[in-house]
Coordinates of N, CA, C and O in Angstrom, one line a residue:
M586 N -44.4 10.0 -17.3 CA -43.4 10.6 -17.6 C -42.1 10.4 -16.5 O -41.1 10.3 -16.5
S587 N -42.7 10.3 -15.1 CA -42.2 10.4 -14.2 C -41.1 9.2 -13.6 O -39.9 9.1 -13.8
E588 N -42.0 7.8 -14.3 CA -41.5 6.8 -14.2 C -40.2 6.6 -15.0 O -39.3 5.7 -15.0
H589 N -40.9 7.5 -16.2 CA -39.2 7.2 -17.1 C -38.4 7.8 -17.0 O -37.0 6.9 -16.9
R590 N -38.4 9.0 -16.3 CA -36.9 9.7 -15.7 C -36.6 9.0 -14.0 O -35.7 8.6 -13.9
T591 N -37.5 8.6 -13.3 CA -36.8 7.4 -12.5 C -36.0 6.4 -13.0 O -35.0 5.9 -12.2
M592 N -36.4 5.6 -14.2 CA -35.7 4.5 -14.5 C -34.4 4.9 -15.1 O -33.1 4.2 -15.0
T593 N -34.2 6.2 -15.9 CA -33.3 6.5 -16.5 C -32.2 6.6 -15.4 O -30.9 6.6 -15.3
G594 N -32.9 7.7 -14.0 CA -31.8 7.9 -13.0 C -31.4 6.6 -12.7 O -30.0 6.8 -12.0
M595 N -32.1 5.6 -12.3 CA -31.3 4.6 -11.8 C -30.4 3.7 -13.0 O -29.5 3.2 -12.2
R596 N -31.0 3.7 -14.0 CA -29.9 3.5 -14.7 C -28.1 4.2 -14.6 O -27.4 3.9 -14.8
N597 N -28.5 5.6 -15.0 CA -27.4 6.4 -14.6 C -26.3 6.0 -12.8 O -25.4 5.9 -13.3
V598 N -27.5 5.5 -12.0 CA -27.0 5.3 -10.9 C -25.9 4.3 -10.8 O -24.8 4.1 -10.9
T599 N -26.6 3.2 -11.8 CA -25.7 2.0 -11.8 C -24.9 1.9 -12.8 O -23.7 1.3 -12.5
L600 N -24.9 2.7 -13.7 CA -23.5 2.8 -14.9 C -22.5 3.6 -13.8 O -21.4 3.2 -13.9
T601 N -23.0 4.5 -12.8 CA -21.9 5.1 -12.2 C -21.2 4.6 -11.2 O -20.4 4.6 -11.0
V602 N -22.2 3.3 -10.6 CA -21.7 2.2 -9.6 C -20.4 1.6 -10.5 O -19.4 1.3 -9.8
M603 N -21.0 1.4 -11.7 CA -20.1 0.5 -12.6 C -18.5 1.0 -12.7 O -17.4 0.5 -12.4
V604 N -18.9 2.0 -13.0 CA -17.5 3.4 -13.6 C -16.8 3.0 -11.8 O -15.5 3.0 -12.1
A605 N -17.0 3.5 -10.9 CA -16.6 4.0 -10.1 C -15.9 2.8 -9.4 O -14.8 2.4 -9.0
G606 N -16.4 1.5 -9.3 CA -16.1 0.2 -9.2 C -14.5 -0.2 -10.2 O -13.0 -0.8 -9.7
L607 N -14.7 -0.1 -11.4 CA -13.9 0.1 -12.4 C -12.4 1.0 -12.3 O -11.5 0.6 -12.1
L608 N -12.8 1.8 -11.5 CA -11.9 3.1 -11.7 C -11.2 2.8 -10.0 O -10.1 3.0 -10.2
C609 N -11.6 2.3 -9.1 CA -11.3 1.6 -7.7 C -10.2 0.8 -7.8 O -9.6 0.3 -7.1
S610 N -10.8 -0.4 -9.0 CA -10.1 -1.5 -8.6 C -9.1 -1.5 -9.2 O -8.5 -2.3 -10.5
C611 N -7.2 -1.1 -8.7 CA -6.2 -1.1 -9.5 C -5.2 -1.3 -8.6 O -4.0 -1.4 -9.0
V612 N -5.1 -2.4 -7.5 CA -4.4 -3.0 -6.9 C -3.8 -4.1 -7.9 O -4.9 -5.0 -8.1
T613 N -2.4 -4.3 -7.7 CA -2.5 -5.7 -8.7 C -1.2 -6.2 -7.8 O -0.4 -5.8 -6.7
P614 N -1.3 -7.6 -7.8 CA 0.2 -8.3 -7.3 C 1.3 -7.9 -7.8 O 1.6 -7.1 -8.7
P615 N 2.1 -7.6 -6.8 CA 3.8 -7.2 -7.0 C 4.3 -8.3 -7.9 O 4.3 -9.3 -8.4
M616 N 4.6 -7.7 -9.3 CA 5.8 -8.1 -10.4 C 6.7 -8.7 -10.2 O 7.0 -9.7 -10.7
G617 N 7.3 -8.6 -9.2 CA 9.0 -8.9 -8.8 C 9.2 -8.2 -7.5 O 8.6 -6.9 -7.0
P618 N 10.4 -8.4 -7.4 CA 11.0 -7.3 -5.8 C 11.5 -6.2 -6.5 O 12.2 -5.9 -7.4
T619 N 11.3 -5.5 -5.6 CA 12.4 -3.7 -5.5 C 13.5 -3.7 -5.0 O 14.0 -2.8 -4.7
V620 N 14.4 -4.9 -4.1 CA 15.0 -5.7 -3.3 C 16.3 -5.9 -4.0 O 16.3 -6.3 -5.0
P621 N 17.4 -4.8 -4.4 CA 18.4 -5.2 -4.8 C 19.0 -6.0 -4.0 O 19.3 -6.1 -2.6
V622 N 19.5 -7.4 -4.7 CA 20.3 -9.0 -3.7 C 21.2 -9.3 -4.5 O 21.0 -9.4 -5.6
M623 N 22.3 -9.5 -4.3 CA 23.5 -10.1 -4.5 C 23.8 -11.3 -4.1 O 23.4 -12.1 -3.1
P624 N 24.4 -12.3 -5.1 CA 25.1 -13.4 -5.0 C 25.3 -13.5 -3.5 O 26.7 -12.7 -3.4
G625 N 25.6 -14.8 -2.7 CA 26.5 -14.9 -1.7 C 27.5 -15.3 -2.1 O 28.2 -15.5 -3.1
P626 N 28.6 -15.2 -1.4 CA 30.3 -15.6 -1.6 C 30.3 -16.7 -2.6 O 29.6 -18.1 -1.9
N627 N 31.1 -17.1 -3.1 CA 31.5 -18.2 -4.5 C 29.9 -19.0 -4.4 O 29.8 -20.4 -5.0
K628 N 29.1 -18.3 -4.7 CA 27.7 -18.8 -5.5 C 27.5 -18.6 -6.8 O 27.7 -17.7 -7.1
S629 N 27.2 -19.6 -7.5 CA 27.1 -19.5 -8.8 C 26.2 -18.9 -9.6 O 25.0 -18.3 -8.6
L630 N 26.1 -18.5 -10.5 CA 24.8 -17.3 -11.1 C 23.6 -18.5 -11.3 O 22.6 -18.0 -10.9
Q631 N 24.1 -19.4 -11.2 CA 22.8 -21.1 -11.5 C 22.1 -20.6 -10.4 O 20.9 -21.1 -10.0
A632 N 23.0 -21.3 -9.3 CA 22.3 -20.8 -8.0 C 21.8 -19.6 -7.5 O 20.5 -20.0 -6.9
F633 N 22.0 -18.7 -7.6 CA 21.3 -17.4 -7.4 C 20.2 -17.6 -8.1 O 19.2 -16.9 -7.2
Q634 N 19.9 -18.0 -9.3 CA 18.4 -17.8 -10.2 C 17.7 -18.5 -9.5 O 16.6 -18.3 -9.4
Q635 N 18.6 -19.7 -9.4 CA 17.1 -21.0 -8.2 C 16.9 -20.0 -7.2 O 15.4 -20.2 -6.6
D636 N 17.6 -19.6 -6.5 CA 17.3 -18.8 -5.1 C 16.2 -17.3 -5.3 O 14.7 -17.6 -4.3
E637 N 16.5 -17.2 -6.4 CA 15.1 -15.7 -6.7 C 14.1 -16.3 -7.2 O 12.9 -16.4 -6.8
T638 N 14.2 -17.5 -7.9 CA 12.8 -18.2 -8.2 C 12.2 -18.8 -6.9 O 11.1 -18.4 -6.8
V639 N 12.7 -19.8 -6.1 CA 12.2 -19.9 -5.1 C 11.8 -19.3 -4.0 O 10.8 -19.1 -3.5
C640 N 12.5 -17.8 -3.8 CA 12.0 -16.6 -3.3 C 11.0 -16.0 -3.5 O 10.3 -15.3 -2.6
E641 N 10.9 -15.5 -5.3 CA 10.1 -14.8 -5.7 C 8.5 -15.7 -5.3 O 7.1 -15.1 -5.0
D642 N 8.6 -17.0 -5.7 CA 7.3 -17.8 -5.4 C 7.1 -17.5 -3.5 O 5.7 -17.7 -3.6
Y643 N 8.1 -17.9 -3.1 CA 7.6 -17.7 -1.3 C 6.9 -16.1 -1.3 O 5.9 -16.2 -0.5
A644 N 7.1 -15.4 -1.8 CA 7.1 -14.1 -1.6 C 5.6 -13.7 -1.9 O 4.8 -12.7 -1.4
S645 N 5.1 -14.3 -3.2 CA 4.1 -14.0 -4.0 C 3.3 -15.0 -2.8 O 2.1 -14.6 -2.8
R646 N 3.4 -15.8 -2.3 CA 2.5 -16.8 -1.4 C 2.1 -16.1 -0.4 O 1.0 -16.1 0.1
R647 N 2.9 -15.2 0.5 CA 3.3 -14.6 2.0 C 2.1 -13.2 1.3 O 1.2 -12.9 1.9
V648 N 1.8 -12.7 -0.2 CA 0.8 -11.6 -0.4 C -0.2 -12.1 -1.4 O -1.0 -11.4 -1.1
A649 N -0.3 -13.6 -1.4 CA -1.2 -13.9 -2.2 C -2.7 -13.4 -1.6 O -2.8 -13.3 -0.4
G650 N -3.8 -12.7 -2.4 CA -5.1 -12.5 -1.8 C -5.0 -11.0 -1.5 O -6.2 -10.6 -1.3
G651 N -3.9 -10.5 -1.6 CA -4.1 -9.2 -0.8 C -4.3 -8.2 -1.9 O -4.9 -7.3 -1.6
A652 N -3.9 -8.5 -3.0 CA -4.6 -7.4 -4.1 C -6.2 -7.6 -4.2 O -6.7 -6.5 -4.1
E653 N -6.5 -8.1 -4.4 CA -8.0 -8.7 -4.5 C -9.0 -8.2 -3.2 O -9.5 -7.1 -3.3
A654 N -8.4 -8.2 -2.0 CA -9.1 -7.7 -0.6 C -8.9 -6.2 -1.0 O -9.8 -5.9 -0.3
A655 N -7.6 -5.8 -1.3 CA -7.7 -3.9 -1.2 C -8.7 -3.8 -2.4 O -9.3 -3.1 -2.2
N656 N -8.8 -4.5 -3.7 CA -9.8 -4.0 -4.5 C -11.2 -4.1 -4.1 O -12.0 -3.2 -4.1
N657 N -11.5 -5.3 -3.2 CA -12.8 -5.5 -2.9 C -12.9 -4.0 -2.2 O -14.6 -3.5 -1.8
T658 N -12.0 -3.9 -1.2 CA -12.5 -2.8 -0.3 C -12.4 -1.3 -0.8 O -13.4 -0.3 -0.4
A659 N -11.8 -1.3 -2.0 CA -11.8 -0.2 -2.2 C -13.4 0.2 -3.5 O -13.8 1.2 -3.6
I660 N -13.6 -1.0 -4.0 CA -14.9 -1.0 -4.6 C -16.3 -0.8 -3.6 O -17.3 0.0 -4.0
G661 N -16.0 -1.6 -2.4 CA -16.6 -1.2 -1.3 C -17.2 0.2 -0.8 O -18.1 1.2 -0.8
E662 N -15.9 0.9 -1.1 CA -16.1 2.3 -0.8 C -16.6 3.3 -1.6 O -17.2 4.5 -1.0
G663 N -16.3 3.0 -2.9 CA -17.0 3.7 -4.3 C -18.5 3.8 -4.0 O -19.2 4.4 -4.5
I664 N -18.6 2.2 -4.1 CA -20.3 2.0 -3.9 C -20.8 2.5 -2.8 O -22.3 3.3 -3.2
L665 N -20.6 2.3 -1.7 CA -20.9 2.9 -0.3 C -20.9 4.9 -0.4 O -21.8 5.4 -0.4
G666 N -20.1 5.2 -1.4 CA -19.9 6.7 -1.7 C -21.4 6.7 -2.8 O -22.1 8.5 -2.4
T667 N -21.4 6.1 -3.4 CA -23.0 6.2 -4.2 C -23.6 6.2 -3.8 O -24.6 6.9 -3.9
V668 N -24.1 5.4 -2.9 CA -25.4 4.8 -2.2 C -25.5 5.8 -1.1 O -26.9 6.4 -1.0
L669 N -24.7 6.3 -0.4 CA -24.9 7.6 0.4 C -25.4 8.9 -0.2 O -26.4 9.5 0.2
G670 N -24.7 9.3 -1.5 CA -24.9 10.5 -2.1 C -26.3 10.3 -2.7 O -26.8 11.5 -2.4
A671 N -26.8 9.3 -3.3 CA -27.9 8.9 -3.6 C -29.0 9.4 -2.5 O -30.3 9.9 -2.8
G672 N -29.1 8.5 -1.8 CA -29.6 8.9 -0.3 C -30.0 10.1 -0.1 O -31.1 10.9 0.2
L673 N -28.9 10.8 0.4 CA -28.7 12.3 0.7 C -29.3 13.4 -0.5 O -30.1 14.3 -0.4
G674 N -29.1 13.2 -2.2 CA -29.8 13.8 -3.1 C -31.4 13.4 -3.2 O -31.8 14.1 -3.3
A675 N -31.8 12.0 -2.8 CA -33.0 11.9 -2.7 C -33.9 12.5 -1.6 O -34.8 12.9 -1.7
A676 N -33.3 12.8 -0.7 CA -33.7 13.6 0.5 C -33.6 14.9 0.3 O -34.8 15.8 0.9
V677 N -33.0 15.3 -0.6 CA -32.5 17.1 -0.8 C -33.6 17.1 -1.9 O -34.4 17.8 -1.8
G678 N -33.5 16.3 -3.1 CA -33.8 17.0 -4.2 C -34.7 15.7 -5.1 O -35.2 15.9 -6.3
G679 N -35.5 14.6 -4.1 CA -36.0 14.0 -5.3 C -35.9 12.9 -6.0 O -34.1 12.5 -5.9
G680 N -35.9 12.6 -6.9 CA -35.3 11.7 -7.9 C -34.4 12.3 -9.2 O -33.2 11.7 -8.9
R681 N -34.5 13.8 -9.2 CA -33.1 14.1 -9.9 C -32.3 14.2 -9.0 O -30.9 14.4 -9.1
G682 N -32.2 14.7 -7.5 CA -31.7 14.8 -6.6 C -30.9 13.7 -6.5 O -29.6 13.2 -5.9
A683 N -31.2 12.6 -6.4 CA -31.0 11.1 -6.1 C -29.9 10.7 -7.2 O -28.8 10.4 -7.1
A684 N -29.9 11.1 -8.4 CA -29.1 10.6 -9.5 C -27.6 12.1 -9.3 O -26.6 11.4 -9.5
I685 N -28.3 12.9 -8.9 CA -27.0 14.0 -8.7 C -26.3 13.4 -7.5 O -24.9 13.5 -7.3
G686 N -26.9 13.4 -6.7 CA -26.5 12.9 -5.3 C -25.3 11.6 -5.9 O -24.5 11.5 -5.1
A687 N -26.2 10.5 -6.4 CA -25.0 9.0 -6.7 C -24.0 9.6 -7.6 O -23.0 9.1 -7.0
A688 N -24.3 10.3 -8.8 CA -22.9 10.9 -8.8 C -21.7 11.4 -8.6 O -20.9 11.4 -8.3
S689 N -22.4 12.6 -7.4 CA -21.6 13.3 -6.5 C -20.6 11.8 -5.6 O -19.4 12.2 -5.2
G690 N -21.6 11.2 -5.0 CA -20.8 10.2 -4.1 C -20.1 9.2 -4.8 O -19.2 8.7 -4.2
A691 N -20.2 8.9 -5.9 CA -19.4 8.4 -6.7 C -18.0 8.5 -6.7 O -16.7 7.7 -7.0
V692 N -18.1 10.1 -7.2 CA -16.9 10.8 -7.2 C -16.2 10.8 -6.1 O -14.6 10.5 -6.0
V693 N -17.0 11.0 -5.1 CA -16.0 11.0 -3.9 C -15.7 9.6 -3.2 O -14.3 9.5 -2.7
G694 N -16.6 8.7 -3.6 CA -16.2 7.5 -3.1 C -15.0 6.6 -4.3 O -14.0 5.8 -3.7
T695 N -14.9 7.2 -5.2 CA -13.8 6.5 -6.1 C -12.7 7.2 -5.6 O -11.9 7.1 -5.9
A696 N -12.8 8.7 -5.2 CA -11.8 9.4 -4.7 C -10.9 8.8 -3.8 O -9.5 8.4 -3.6
V697 N -11.9 8.4 -2.7 CA -11.4 7.5 -1.4 C -11.0 6.3 -1.9 O -9.8 5.9 -0.9
G698 N -11.7 5.7 -2.6 CA -11.2 4.4 -3.3 C -9.5 4.4 -3.8 O -9.1 3.2 -3.6
S699 N -9.8 5.0 -4.8 CA -8.1 5.4 -5.2 C -7.3 5.5 -4.2 O -6.4 5.3 -4.4
N700 N -7.5 6.4 -3.2 CA -6.3 6.6 -2.3 C -5.9 5.4 -1.8 O -5.0 5.0 -1.2
T701 N -7.1 5.3 -1.3 CA -6.8 3.4 -0.1 C -5.9 2.6 -1.2 O -5.3 1.8 -0.7
S702 N -6.5 2.5 -2.7 CA -5.9 1.4 -3.5 C -4.6 1.8 -3.7 O -3.5 1.1 -3.7
A703 N -4.2 3.2 -3.6 CA -2.8 3.5 -4.0 C -1.7 3.2 -2.5 O -0.9 2.5 -2.5
S704 N -2.4 3.4 -1.4 CA -1.9 2.9 0.2 C -1.7 1.3 0.1 O -0.8 1.0 0.4
A705 N -2.7 0.7 -0.3 CA -2.9 -0.7 -0.3 C -1.9 -1.2 -1.4 O -1.3 -2.3 -0.8
Q706 N -1.3 -1.1 -2.4 CA -0.7 -1.1 -3.3 C 0.9 -1.3 -3.1 O 1.8 -2.1 -2.6
F707 N 1.2 0.1 -1.8 CA 2.5 0.3 -1.2 C 2.9 -0.6 -0.4 O 3.9 -1.1 -0.2
T708 N 1.7 -0.9 0.7 CA 1.8 -1.9 1.7 C 2.3 -3.2 0.7 O 3.2 -4.1 1.5
L709 N 1.4 -3.4 0.1 CA 1.7 -5.0 -0.7 C 2.9 -5.2 -1.4 O 3.4 -5.9 -0.9
Q710 N 3.6 -4.2 -1.7 CA 5.2 -4.3 -2.5 C 6.0 -4.3 -1.2 O 6.7 -5.3 -1.1
Q711 N 5.7 -3.5 0.1 CA 6.5 -3.8 1.4 C 6.7 -5.1 1.6 O 7.6 -5.6 1.7
R712 N 5.4 -5.4 1.9 CA 5.6 -7.1 2.4 C 5.8 -8.5 1.2 O 6.4 -8.7 1.9
Y713 N 5.9 -7.7 -0.1 CA 6.2 -9.0 -1.1 C 7.6 -8.6 -0.5 O 8.6 -9.4 -0.7
D714 N 8.2 -7.5 -0.4 CA 9.9 -6.9 -0.4 C 10.8 -7.9 0.5 O 11.8 -8.3 0.8
M715 N 10.0 -7.9 1.9 CA 10.5 -8.2 2.9 C 10.6 -9.8 3.0 O 11.3 -10.1 3.3
A716 N 9.5 -10.4 2.5 CA 9.3 -11.8 2.5 C 10.8 -12.0 1.6 O 11.1 -13.2 1.7
F717 N 11.0 -11.9 0.4 CA 11.8 -11.6 -0.8 C 13.3 -12.0 -0.1 O 14.3 -12.2 -0.1
A718 N 13.2 -10.7 0.8 CA 14.6 -10.5 1.0 C 14.9 -11.7 2.5 O 16.2 -12.0 2.5
Q719 N 13.9 -11.5 3.1 CA 14.4 -12.7 4.4 C 15.0 -14.0 3.7 O 15.2 -14.7 4.2
C720 N 14.1 -14.4 2.6 CA 14.3 -15.6 2.0 C 15.7 -15.3 1.4 O 16.5 -16.5 1.3
M721 N 15.7 -15.0 0.3 CA 17.2 -14.9 0.2 C 18.4 -14.5 1.0 O 19.4 -14.9 1.0
S722 N 18.1 -14.1 2.0 CA 18.8 -13.8 3.2 C 19.4 -15.5 3.7 O 20.4 -15.8 4.0
T723 N 18.1 -16.0 3.7 CA 18.4 -17.6 4.5 C 19.1 -18.4 4.0 O 19.5 -19.2 4.2
K724 N 19.0 -18.1 2.4 CA 20.0 -18.3 1.3 C 21.5 -18.5 1.4 O 21.6 -18.8 0.2
G725 N 21.6 -17.4 1.8 CA 23.3 -17.2 2.0 C 23.2 -15.9 0.9 O 24.8 -15.4 0.7
D726 N 22.4 -15.2 0.6 CA 22.9 -14.1 -1.0 C 22.9 -12.7 0.4 O 22.3 -12.7 1.5
Q727 N 23.4 -11.9 -0.7 CA 23.6 -10.7 0.2 C 22.7 -9.8 -0.1 O 22.2 -9.3 -1.4
V728 N 21.9 -9.1 0.9 CA 20.9 -8.0 1.0 C 21.5 -7.3 2.0 O 21.4 -7.3 3.0
P729 N 21.3 -6.2 1.1 CA 21.5 -4.9 2.0 C 20.9 -4.2 3.4 O 19.3 -4.5 3.0
R730 N 21.3 -4.1 4.3 CA 20.3 -3.4 5.2 C 19.6 -2.0 4.6 O 20.3 -1.5 4.2
P731 N 18.4 -2.0 5.5 CA 17.5 -0.9 5.3 C 18.5 0.2 5.7 O 18.7 0.0 7.0
R732 N 18.4 1.2 5.4 CA 19.1 2.7 5.7 C 18.0 3.5 6.5 O 16.9 3.5 6.1
H733 N 18.7 3.3 7.5 CA 17.2 4.5 8.7 C 18.0 5.9 8.7 O 19.4 6.0 9.0
P734 N 17.1 6.7 8.5 CA 17.2 8.2 8.5 C 18.2 8.7 9.7 O 17.9 8.4 10.9
R735 N 19.0 9.4 9.5 CA 19.1 10.2 10.7 C 18.5 10.7 11.8 O 17.9 11.7 11.3
R736 N 18.6 10.5 13.2 CA 17.6 11.1 14.1 C 18.4 11.8 14.5 O 19.4 12.2 15.2
Y737 N 17.9 13.7 14.8 CA 18.2 14.8 15.5 C 17.6 15.0 16.1 O 16.5 14.6 16.3
P738 N 18.2 15.6 17.5 CA 17.8 16.0 18.6 C 16.5 16.8 18.3 O 16.7 17.8 17.2
P739 N 15.1 17.2 19.1 CA 14.8 18.3 19.0 C 15.0 19.6 19.2 O 15.9 19.7 20.2
P740 N 14.7 20.4 18.2 CA 14.9 21.8 18.3 C 15.3 22.2 20.0 O 14.0 22.4 21.0
G741 N 16.0 22.9 20.5 CA 16.1 23.9 21.7 C 17.3 23.0 22.6 O 17.5 23.2 23.4
Y742 N 17.5 21.5 22.1 CA 18.1 20.3 22.7 C 19.3 20.2 22.4 O 19.5 20.0 21.3
Y743 N 20.3 20.3 23.5 CA 21.8 20.2 23.2 C 22.4 19.2 23.8 O 22.3 19.9 25.3
P744 N 22.7 17.7 23.7 CA 23.4 16.9 24.7 C 24.6 17.5 25.1 O 25.3 18.5 24.1
P745 N 25.2 17.1 26.0 CA 26.4 18.0 26.7 C 27.5 17.2 26.0 O 27.3 16.1 25.1
P746 N 28.8 17.8 25.7 CA 29.9 17.3 24.7 C 30.3 15.9 25.7 O 30.3 16.0 26.8
P747 N 31.1 15.4 25.1 CA 31.7 14.2 25.3 C 32.3 14.5 26.5 O 32.9 14.8 26.5
G748 N 32.0 13.3 27.9 CA 32.9 13.7 29.2 C 32.5 14.9 29.8 O 33.3 14.9 30.9
V749 N 31.6 15.6 29.7 CA 31.0 16.7 30.0 C 29.7 16.4 31.0 O 28.8 16.2 30.2
Y750 N 30.1 16.1 32.3 CA 28.3 15.9 33.2 C 27.8 16.7 33.9 O 28.9 17.3 34.3
P751 N 27.0 16.8 33.9 CA 26.1 17.8 34.9 C 26.6 17.4 36.6 O 26.8 16.3 37.0
P752 N 26.7 18.4 37.3 CA 27.0 18.8 38.5 C 25.6 17.7 39.0 O 24.6 17.7 39.0
P753 N 26.5 16.5 40.4 CA 25.1 16.1 41.0 C 24.5 16.8 41.6 O 24.5 17.8 42.0
P754 N 23.2 16.5 42.3 CA 22.5 17.2 43.0 C 23.0 17.5 44.4 O 23.0 17.0 44.6
P755 N 22.5 18.6 44.4 CA 22.6 19.0 46.0 C 22.3 18.1 47.2 O 20.9 17.4 46.9
P756 N 22.9 17.6 48.0 CA 22.1 17.0 49.3 C 21.1 17.5 49.8 O 20.8 18.2 50.2
G757 N 20.6 16.5 49.8 CA 19.0 16.9 50.7 C 19.0 17.1 51.7 O 17.7 17.9 52.1

């Protein structure tokens, strides 16, 4: 009877690891650019479309393998969480504790893996967009410059008005 429970627990752990892997692996290669680009001056639509095709291919090659690497990391985190949870559960409560620990570890590992995947997806899209924009710019197309947020001085600091300078220090 004890062996049957252990085998059932191991099947549950295996199933949990597989589900965790499926939930974590959600990074996909970018579908296309999210950067608005306009044709360069006096450039035909056909020439602009050729530039887009070439630059999308260039950007795809620049981020190739990024989605797979991110998915492998996320799956690894899910599996690591499951294994650590199973080990902790086994140490605390034996066979049943291992199954409970594995399930808990899989949930935590999946959450961490999902967070990693979301961050990786965002970074992958940014890298793709930068490569695309650089390529389109070198081909003479109009790429808007990124806006930088206005930086304000820290609280309590006020620069002097234009033309007003502090007095020189007294001679020493």
